[in-house]
Coordinates of C-alpha atoms and ligand atoms in Angstrom, one line a residue:
M1 CA 1.5 4.8 -39.7
A2 CA 1.7 4.1 -35.9
D3 CA 3.7 1.3 -34.9
Y4 CA 1.1 -0.1 -32.1
D5 CA -2.5 0.5 -30.8
L6 CA -0.8 1.1 -27.6
V7 CA 2.5 1.9 -25.5
V8 CA 2.7 2.0 -22.1
L9 CA 5.0 4.4 -19.7
G10 CA 6.0 2.8 -16.7
A11 CA 6.1 -1.2 -15.8
G12 CA 4.8 -0.9 -12.3
P13 CA 1.2 -2.9 -11.1
G14 CA -0.5 -0.4 -13.4
G15 CA 1.1 -0.2 -16.6
Y16 CA 2.2 -4.0 -17.2
V17 CA -1.3 -5.1 -16.2
A18 CA -2.9 -2.5 -18.5
A19 CA -0.4 -3.9 -21.3
I20 CA -1.5 -7.7 -21.0
R21 CA -4.9 -6.9 -20.9
A22 CA -4.6 -4.5 -23.9
A23 CA -3.2 -7.5 -25.6
Q24 CA -5.6 -9.8 -24.8
L25 CA -7.9 -7.7 -26.5
G26 CA -6.0 -7.7 -29.4
L27 CA -4.2 -4.3 -29.2
K28 CA -0.5 -4.3 -30.4
T29 CA 1.2 -3.3 -27.4
A30 CA 4.6 -2.2 -26.1
V31 CA 6.0 -0.9 -22.6
V32 CA 8.8 1.3 -22.2
E33 CA 10.2 1.1 -18.5
R34 CA 13.5 2.6 -17.6
D35 CA 14.6 0.9 -14.4
R36 CA 13.2 -3.0 -13.7
L37 CA 9.9 -4.5 -14.7
G38 CA 7.3 -4.5 -12.0
G39 CA 8.0 -1.1 -10.7
I40 CA 7.8 0.2 -7.4
C41 CA 5.7 -2.4 -6.1
G42 CA 7.3 -5.5 -7.1
N43 CA 11.4 -3.8 -6.6
W44 CA 10.8 -1.4 -3.9
G45 CA 7.0 -1.6 -2.4
C46 CA 4.9 -4.2 -1.8
I47 CA 6.3 -7.5 -2.3
P48 CA 10.1 -7.0 -0.9
S49 CA 9.0 -5.0 2.2
K50 CA 6.1 -8.2 2.9
A51 CA 8.9 -10.4 2.5
I52 CA 10.6 -8.7 5.5
L53 CA 7.5 -8.1 7.3
S54 CA 6.9 -12.1 7.1
D55 CA 10.0 -12.9 8.4
A56 CA 9.8 -10.4 10.9
A57 CA 6.5 -12.4 12.3
L58 CA 8.3 -15.3 12.0
Y59 CA 10.7 -14.5 14.1
V60 CA 8.4 -13.2 16.6
E61 CA 6.0 -16.2 16.3
V62 CA 9.0 -18.4 17.2
K63 CA 10.4 -16.2 19.4
S64 CA 7.1 -16.3 22.3
A65 CA 6.0 -19.9 21.3
A66 CA 7.9 -21.0 24.4
R67 CA 4.2 -20.1 26.3
R68 CA 2.4 -22.6 23.6
G69 CA 5.4 -25.2 24.8
I70 CA 7.4 -24.7 21.6
I71 CA 11.2 -24.3 22.7
A72 CA 13.7 -22.6 20.4
D73 CA 17.0 -22.6 22.0
G74 CA 19.7 -20.4 20.3
L75 CA 17.7 -18.5 18.2
R76 CA 19.1 -15.2 16.2
V77 CA 18.6 -13.2 13.3
D78 CA 20.6 -13.1 10.6
Y79 CA 19.3 -9.5 9.0
P80 CA 21.7 -9.5 6.0
R81 CA 20.0 -12.7 4.9
V82 CA 16.6 -11.4 5.3
I83 CA 17.5 -8.4 3.0
G84 CA 18.8 -10.9 0.6
R85 CA 15.7 -13.1 0.6
S86 CA 13.7 -9.8 0.2
R87 CA 15.5 -8.9 -2.8
E88 CA 15.7 -12.7 -4.1
V89 CA 11.8 -12.3 -4.2
A90 CA 11.5 -9.0 -6.0
D91 CA 13.9 -10.4 -8.5
Q92 CA 11.6 -13.4 -9.4
Q93 CA 8.9 -10.9 -9.6
A94 CA 10.6 -8.6 -12.3
K95 CA 11.3 -12.1 -14.2
G96 CA 7.3 -12.9 -13.6
V97 CA 6.6 -10.0 -15.4
E98 CA 9.1 -10.6 -18.3
F99 CA 7.5 -13.9 -18.9
L100 CA 3.9 -12.5 -18.8
F101 CA 5.4 -9.7 -21.5
K102 CA 6.4 -12.6 -23.8
K103 CA 3.7 -15.2 -23.2
N104 CA 0.9 -12.1 -24.4
K105 CA 3.4 -10.7 -27.2
V106 CA 3.8 -7.8 -25.6
V107 CA 7.0 -5.6 -26.4
Y108 CA 9.2 -4.3 -23.8
H109 CA 11.5 -1.4 -24.3
H110 CA 14.1 -0.5 -21.8
G111 CA 14.8 3.0 -21.5
T112 CA 13.7 6.6 -20.6
G113 CA 10.1 7.6 -22.3
R114 CA 9.1 11.0 -22.9
I115 CA 6.0 12.0 -25.0
A116 CA 6.7 13.2 -28.3
E117 CA 4.7 14.1 -31.4
G118 CA 2.3 10.9 -32.4
G119 CA 4.0 9.1 -29.6
L120 CA 6.8 8.4 -27.6
V121 CA 10.5 8.9 -27.6
V122 CA 12.8 6.5 -25.9
T123 CA 16.6 6.7 -24.5
N124 CA 18.8 4.2 -23.3
D125 CA 22.6 4.0 -23.2
R126 CA 22.5 1.2 -26.2
G127 CA 22.1 3.5 -29.4
A128 CA 20.2 6.5 -30.7
P129 CA 16.8 7.5 -29.3
E130 CA 13.9 5.5 -30.7
H131 CA 10.3 7.0 -32.0
L132 CA 7.5 4.8 -31.1
R133 CA 4.4 5.7 -33.0
A134 CA 1.5 4.9 -30.6
K135 CA -2.4 5.4 -31.7
N136 CA -2.8 5.9 -27.6
L137 CA 0.0 6.5 -24.7
L138 CA -0.7 5.3 -21.1
V139 CA 1.1 6.8 -18.6
A140 CA 1.7 5.0 -15.6
T141 CA 4.9 6.3 -14.0
G142 CA 3.8 6.5 -10.4
S143 CA 5.3 8.2 -7.6
R144 CA 8.6 9.3 -5.4
E145 CA 9.2 9.5 -1.9
R146 CA 8.4 12.9 -0.6
T147 CA 10.4 14.3 2.0
L148 CA 10.5 17.5 4.8
P149 CA 13.2 20.2 4.6
G150 CA 15.9 19.2 7.1
L151 CA 15.2 15.2 6.4
E152 CA 17.2 14.9 2.7
V153 CA 18.1 11.6 2.4
D154 CA 21.7 10.4 2.6
G155 CA 20.9 7.1 2.7
K156 CA 23.1 6.6 6.0
I157 CA 21.4 8.3 8.7
V158 CA 18.3 9.4 7.0
L159 CA 16.8 6.9 5.1
T160 CA 13.0 6.6 2.7
S161 CA 11.6 3.1 2.1
R162 CA 13.5 2.6 -0.6
E163 CA 17.3 2.5 1.4
A164 CA 15.5 0.6 4.2
L165 CA 14.7 -2.2 2.2
E166 CA 18.4 -2.7 1.0
S167 CA 20.4 -1.9 4.0
R168 CA 21.7 -4.9 5.6
E169 CA 22.2 -3.1 8.8
L170 CA 20.2 -3.6 11.7
P171 CA 20.0 -0.3 13.2
A172 CA 20.5 -0.6 17.2
S173 CA 17.4 2.7 16.9
V174 CA 15.5 4.5 14.7
V175 CA 12.9 7.5 14.3
I176 CA 10.0 6.7 12.4
I177 CA 8.8 10.4 10.9
G178 CA 5.1 9.2 9.8
G179 CA 2.8 6.6 11.3
G180 CA 0.7 5.8 7.9
A181 CA 1.0 2.6 6.4
I182 CA 5.2 2.8 5.3
G183 CA 5.8 4.1 8.6
V184 CA 4.0 1.5 11.0
E185 CA 5.3 -1.4 8.7
F186 CA 8.9 -0.7 9.2
A187 CA 8.3 0.3 13.1
Y188 CA 7.0 -3.3 13.3
V189 CA 10.0 -4.8 11.2
Y190 CA 12.5 -2.7 13.3
A191 CA 10.9 -3.6 16.9
S192 CA 10.5 -6.9 15.9
F193 CA 14.0 -7.7 15.2
G194 CA 15.0 -6.0 18.0
A195 CA 15.4 -2.2 17.3
K196 CA 14.7 0.9 19.9
V197 CA 11.6 2.4 17.4
T198 CA 10.1 5.6 18.1
V199 CA 7.4 6.5 15.6
V200 CA 6.5 10.2 15.1
E201 CA 3.1 11.0 14.0
M202 CA 1.4 14.5 13.6
A203 CA -2.4 13.4 13.6
A204 CA -4.2 12.4 16.8
S205 CA -4.0 8.8 15.6
L206 CA -1.7 6.3 13.9
L207 CA -2.6 5.3 10.4
P208 CA -4.5 8.9 9.9
G209 CA -7.5 8.9 6.8
M210 CA -8.7 5.5 7.9
D211 CA -11.5 4.4 10.9
V212 CA -9.7 6.0 14.0
D213 CA -10.5 3.1 15.9
L214 CA -7.9 1.1 13.9
G215 CA -5.2 3.5 15.0
R216 CA -5.8 3.4 18.4
E217 CA -6.0 -0.2 18.7
L218 CA -2.8 -0.2 16.5
E219 CA -1.2 2.5 19.0
R220 CA -2.0 0.4 22.2
S221 CA -0.9 -3.1 20.7
F222 CA 2.8 -1.3 19.6
K223 CA 2.9 0.1 22.9
K224 CA 2.6 -3.6 24.0
Q225 CA 5.2 -4.5 21.6
G226 CA 7.7 -2.3 23.3
M227 CA 7.5 1.2 20.9
D228 CA 7.5 4.7 22.0
I229 CA 4.2 6.2 19.5
L230 CA 4.0 9.8 19.7
T231 CA 0.9 10.9 18.0
G232 CA -0.4 14.4 18.0
H233 CA 4.1 15.3 17.4
R234 CA 5.2 17.0 14.5
Y235 CA 8.6 17.0 12.9
A236 CA 10.8 20.2 14.0
R237 CA 14.4 19.4 13.1
L238 CA 17.3 17.1 12.9
E239 CA 20.7 17.4 13.1
R240 CA 23.1 14.8 12.1
R241 CA 25.6 13.7 14.7
G242 CA 28.5 11.1 14.2
D243 CA 26.4 8.2 12.9
G244 CA 22.9 8.9 14.2
A245 CA 20.8 12.0 14.7
V246 CA 18.8 13.9 17.1
V247 CA 15.3 14.5 16.3
T248 CA 13.1 17.3 17.8
V249 CA 9.7 17.0 18.1
N250 CA 6.7 18.9 18.9
D251 CA 3.3 18.8 20.2
G252 CA 1.7 21.8 18.3
E253 CA 1.4 23.7 21.5
G254 CA 5.6 24.4 21.9
R255 CA 6.2 21.7 24.1
E256 CA 9.2 19.8 22.3
K257 CA 10.9 16.4 22.7
V258 CA 14.2 15.8 22.0
L259 CA 14.8 11.9 20.5
Q260 CA 18.4 10.2 19.2
A261 CA 18.6 7.6 17.2
A262 CA 21.1 5.8 14.7
R263 CA 18.4 6.1 11.8
V264 CA 15.6 8.2 11.1
L265 CA 13.4 7.0 8.2
V266 CA 11.1 9.3 6.5
A267 CA 7.7 8.1 5.8
V268 CA 5.7 10.8 5.1
G269 CA 3.9 10.1 1.9
R270 CA 4.7 9.8 -1.3
V271 CA 4.1 12.3 -4.3
P272 CA 3.3 11.5 -8.2
L273 CA 5.9 11.3 -10.6
T274 CA 4.9 14.0 -13.4
E275 CA 8.4 15.3 -14.1
G276 CA 10.8 14.2 -16.7
S277 CA 7.9 12.3 -18.9
G278 CA 7.1 15.1 -21.2
L279 CA 3.2 14.9 -19.2
E280 CA 3.9 18.7 -18.6
E281 CA 5.1 19.7 -21.7
V282 CA 2.2 18.5 -23.6
G283 CA -0.1 20.4 -21.4
V284 CA -1.9 17.3 -19.5
Q285 CA -3.9 19.1 -16.8
T286 CA -2.7 18.3 -13.2
E287 CA -4.1 19.0 -9.5
K288 CA -1.9 19.1 -6.4
G289 CA 0.4 17.3 -8.4
F290 CA -1.9 14.3 -9.5
V291 CA -3.3 13.8 -13.3
V292 CA -6.8 14.9 -13.7
V293 CA -8.4 12.0 -15.5
D294 CA -12.2 11.4 -16.2
A295 CA -13.8 7.9 -15.4
G296 CA -12.4 5.9 -18.4
M297 CA -8.7 7.3 -17.3
R298 CA -8.9 9.8 -20.4
T299 CA -6.3 13.0 -19.4
S300 CA -7.7 16.4 -20.9
V301 CA -5.0 15.4 -23.9
E302 CA -6.7 13.5 -26.8
G303 CA -5.4 9.9 -27.0
V304 CA -3.0 9.9 -23.5
Y305 CA -4.1 8.4 -20.7
A306 CA -2.9 7.8 -17.0
I307 CA -3.4 5.6 -14.1
G308 CA -2.2 4.8 -11.0
D309 CA 0.2 7.0 -8.2
L310 CA 0.4 9.5 -10.9
V311 CA -3.5 9.9 -10.5
G312 CA -4.7 8.8 -6.9
P313 CA -6.3 9.4 -4.9
L314 CA -5.6 5.7 -3.6
L315 CA -1.7 5.3 -3.9
L316 CA -2.1 1.6 -3.7
A317 CA -1.0 -1.3 -6.4
H318 CA -4.3 -2.8 -6.8
T319 CA -5.5 0.7 -7.6
A320 CA -3.0 1.1 -10.0
S321 CA -4.1 -2.3 -12.0
E322 CA -7.8 -1.9 -12.0
Q323 CA -7.3 1.4 -13.3
G324 CA -5.0 0.2 -16.0
I325 CA -8.0 -2.5 -16.9
L326 CA -10.1 0.7 -16.8
A327 CA -8.2 2.6 -19.3
V328 CA -7.3 -0.4 -21.6
E329 CA -11.1 -1.1 -21.8
T330 CA -12.2 2.3 -22.5
M331 CA -9.6 2.5 -25.7
A332 CA -10.7 -0.7 -26.9
G333 CA -14.2 0.8 -26.9
K334 CA -15.2 -2.4 -24.6
R335 CA -16.4 0.3 -21.6
R336 CA -18.4 3.4 -22.5
G337 CA -19.6 5.6 -19.7
G338 CA -19.4 4.5 -16.4
R339 CA -18.6 5.7 -13.3
G340 CA -15.0 4.6 -13.2
L341 CA -13.0 3.3 -10.1
D342 CA -15.3 3.7 -7.0
P343 CA -12.8 4.1 -4.0
T344 CA -15.1 2.8 -1.3
R345 CA -15.0 -0.8 -2.9
V346 CA -11.2 -0.6 -2.9
P347 CA -9.4 -2.3 0.0
V348 CA -6.9 -1.2 2.0
C349 CA -4.1 -3.3 3.6
I350 CA -1.1 -3.3 6.4
Y351 CA 1.1 -5.5 6.9
C352 CA 2.4 -5.1 10.3
H353 CA 1.1 -7.2 13.0
P354 CA -1.6 -6.6 14.5
E355 CA -2.7 -6.6 10.3
V356 CA -5.2 -3.6 9.5
A357 CA -7.5 -3.6 6.6
A358 CA -10.6 -1.9 5.8
V359 CA -13.1 -1.1 2.7
G360 CA -16.1 1.5 2.3
L361 CA -16.4 4.3 4.5
S362 CA -15.3 5.1 7.9
E363 CA -18.0 5.8 10.4
A364 CA -16.7 9.3 11.1
D365 CA -17.2 9.6 7.4
A366 CA -20.5 7.6 7.0
R367 CA -22.3 10.1 9.8
A368 CA -20.6 13.4 8.1
A369 CA -21.9 12.2 4.9
G370 CA -25.6 12.2 6.5
R371 CA -25.8 8.8 6.8
E372 CA -27.7 7.0 9.7
V373 CA -25.7 4.4 10.9
Q374 CA -25.4 1.0 13.1
V375 CA -22.0 -0.5 14.0
G376 CA -21.2 -3.8 15.3
K377 CA -17.9 -4.5 16.7
F378 CA -16.6 -8.3 17.2
P379 CA -13.2 -8.6 19.2
F380 CA -11.1 -11.5 18.1
R381 CA -10.6 -12.6 21.9
A382 CA -14.1 -13.7 21.7
L383 CA -13.2 -16.1 19.1
G384 CA -12.4 -19.7 18.9
K385 CA -9.9 -19.6 16.1
A386 CA -8.4 -16.5 17.3
M387 CA -7.4 -17.8 20.8
A388 CA -6.1 -21.6 19.7
S389 CA -3.6 -19.5 17.0
A390 CA -2.7 -17.2 20.5
H391 CA -3.6 -14.3 18.5
T392 CA -6.4 -12.1 20.1
D393 CA -5.6 -8.7 19.9
G394 CA -8.0 -6.5 17.6
F395 CA -11.4 -6.5 16.3
V396 CA -13.7 -6.3 13.2
K397 CA -16.2 -2.8 13.0
L398 CA -18.9 -3.1 10.7
V399 CA -20.2 0.3 9.9
A400 CA -24.4 -0.5 7.8
D401 CA -26.7 1.9 6.6
A402 CA -29.3 2.2 9.7
R403 CA -32.0 1.8 7.7
Y404 CA -31.9 -1.0 4.9
G405 CA -28.8 -2.7 6.3
E406 CA -26.5 -1.8 3.6
I407 CA -22.6 -2.3 4.3
L408 CA -20.8 1.0 4.0
G409 CA -17.7 0.2 5.6
V410 CA -16.1 -3.1 7.6
H411 CA -12.4 -1.9 9.3
M412 CA -10.5 -4.7 10.9
I413 CA -7.6 -4.9 13.1
G414 CA -5.8 -8.4 13.8
V415 CA -4.4 -11.4 12.6
G416 CA -5.1 -12.4 9.2
V417 CA -7.1 -9.6 8.1
T418 CA -5.6 -8.7 5.1
D419 CA -7.2 -11.9 3.7
L420 CA -10.8 -11.5 5.3
I421 CA -11.0 -8.0 3.8
A422 CA -11.8 -9.9 0.4
E423 CA -15.2 -10.8 2.0
A424 CA -16.4 -7.4 2.5
G425 CA -15.1 -6.3 -0.4
L426 CA -16.9 -8.6 -2.2
G427 CA -20.0 -7.6 0.2
R428 CA -19.6 -3.9 -1.0
T429 CA -19.3 -4.9 -4.6
L430 CA -22.8 -6.8 -4.3
E431 CA -24.3 -4.4 -2.0
A432 CA -24.9 -6.6 0.6
T433 CA -26.3 -6.0 4.3
T434 CA -25.8 -7.2 7.4
E435 CA -28.6 -9.3 7.0
E436 CA -27.1 -11.3 4.3
L437 CA -24.1 -11.3 5.7
A438 CA -25.1 -12.9 9.2
E439 CA -27.1 -15.1 7.1
T440 CA -24.1 -16.3 5.1
V441 CA -23.2 -19.8 6.6
H442 CA -19.3 -19.3 8.0
A443 CA -17.1 -22.8 9.0
H444 CA -16.2 -22.9 12.7
P445 CA -13.5 -22.3 13.7
T446 CA -12.4 -19.6 11.1
L447 CA -11.0 -16.2 11.9
A448 CA -14.3 -15.1 9.0
E449 CA -16.5 -15.7 11.8
A450 CA -15.9 -12.5 13.2
L451 CA -17.5 -10.8 10.0
K452 CA -21.0 -12.8 10.4
E453 CA -20.3 -11.7 14.3
A454 CA -19.7 -8.1 13.6
A455 CA -23.1 -7.8 11.3
L456 CA -25.1 -9.9 14.1
A457 CA -23.8 -7.1 16.6
A458 CA -24.6 -4.3 14.0
R459 CA -27.9 -5.9 14.1
G460 CA -28.3 -6.5 17.7
E461 CA -28.3 -10.0 17.6
A462 CA -24.5 -11.0 18.4
L463 CA -24.1 -14.5 19.4
N464 CA -21.0 -15.0 20.9
I465 CA -20.4 -11.7 22.9
Ligands
LIG1 C1 7.7 0.8 0.9 C2 6.6 0.2 0.0 C3 5.3 -0.6 0.5 C4 4.2 -0.8 -0.1 N1 3.5 -1.7 0.0 C5 2.1 -1.5 -0.4 C6 1.3 -2.8 -0.3 O1 1.3 -3.7 0.4 N2 0.2 -2.8 -1.4 C7 -0.3 -1.7 -2.0 O2 -1.2 -1.6 -2.6 N3 0.7 -0.9 -2.5 C8 1.7 -0.8 -1.8 N4 2.6 0.3 -2.0 C9 2.7 1.2 -3.1 C10 2.6 0.8 -4.2 O3 3.9 0.0 -4.3 C11 2.2 1.7 -5.4 O4 0.7 1.9 -4.9 C12 2.4 1.1 -7.1 O5 3.6 0.9 -7.3 C13 2.2 2.0 -7.6 O6 1.9 1.6 -9.2 P1 1.9 2.4 -10.4 O7 1.9 1.6 -11.6 O8 1.4 3.6 -10.7 O9 3.6 3.2 -10.5 P2 4.9 2.7 -10.1 O10 5.0 0.7 -9.4 O11 5.7 3.1 -9.2 O12 6.0 2.1 -11.4 C14 6.1 3.2 -12.3 C15 7.2 3.0 -13.4 O13 7.8 3.9 -14.1 C16 8.3 3.6 -14.3 N5 9.1 5.1 -14.9 C17 8.8 6.5 -14.4 N6 9.1 7.3 -15.3 C18 9.6 6.8 -16.2 C19 10.0 7.6 -17.6 N7 9.7 8.7 -18.0 N8 10.2 6.1 -18.7 C20 10.3 5.1 -18.3 N9 9.6 4.7 -16.9 C21 9.6 5.1 -16.3 C22 9.0 3.5 -13.2 O14 10.7 3.3 -13.3 C23 8.4 2.5 -12.3 O15 9.0 1.1 -12.9 C24 3.8 0.2 -1.3 C25 4.8 1.3 -1.4 C26 6.4 1.5 -1.0 C27 7.0 2.6 -1.1

């Protein structure tokens, strides 16, 4: 007889949320985690990085406040304390998950799990391996950092986000390889605290994969903040010299540039963690490293489900959590059929300053899909609340279907947009139109008025520009 209805492997935002939802649905549930509860997100990703980003923004705000009549003399940064606070926040997150497991009667096994006949074998250094028998397995083992040849991580000169989140030393100069979400967030942190920052991105603009206007605007803003941005450049090689590195990049047409820095941060993406958990041995089907699942998150092996970074395509904490809920509701018989999680309803947020947020199709993707589109754009410099708070960089860009006005995508850059995107997300869920958004009364003065104005602009009816 099975010990559990469900055993979850991995306690990141995918696994731990799925376990709680399973317990709510009456499934006898256990979770196996080899590291700390909360996964990459709580310990080495979303949460600790946002603590540091919020400190960087605070420092920049206070430093630049003199023009607003607020003068702070003797301002300085205690970087070890910044990192220390971020670790404390991560600790609180892990404790929070432990509390939630107890509250929901989810059994927690600390150790490394491996899929075995009828369940999972857990090993740790506290005794003999334990065999947990389960009716269903949910694999949520996440992902690990990708590196490039010659960029092997040594934790001193060449770092990934993992080492950067722990290192209490503020480097004088950093070359960041990769201008995606993680690269630009660290670029903002280091530049704000005074380091000389160069970002190398092989695509034509920062934030590849997002609406191209966002990356261009971010590049403009980062350059204004003093960073060097090398878009259209590829990493070629690295030479470690004493306590720094010389990085050669090339522009794809044979022209090389040589960059020197105390640290090199590798932020070239993440790869799914399929090895070590027995997934491959039981024959779970994968494609380009990602586990293949159906709309209910079932893998090719009966009784084995998979979610989160292991599955993709959006490697985000909230995607992992939503997929986790979908998986356990499917196994509990609550959901039958259905289309699964629609990636065009998943918001993507980046927490540098200006912030970046988007949901739905980019203008280019909408056109490539054959849609006739209307585009409305509203700049924050035309908005009272943005002027009042002295944050006028950026815009809201709305892409709508030209015939019926359905909102296909919203792309924002500027202050507070990672919160504003929730309204656009709801709009996508409700299949809202530009007319409905334009008719929604928005309080004045608020940053959210930019969304209404962008909807009006798409209809050729903008009022404040
Ligand atoms: C620097 C950084 C910043 C980020 N910021 C954001 C952000 O702001 N917003 C956002 O949405 N996403 C962000 N992400 C991405 C986010 O962290 C991931 O998408 C999310 O953590 C994926 O969740 P998951 O549950 O799939 O896996 P993970 O969080 O990776 O958790 C997997 C867990 O499985 C455990 N595990 C693996 N193998 C085994 C095994 N064999 N036995 C036992 N345990 C095992 C691991 O120890 C880990 O705890 C960020 C990532 C990084 C690196």
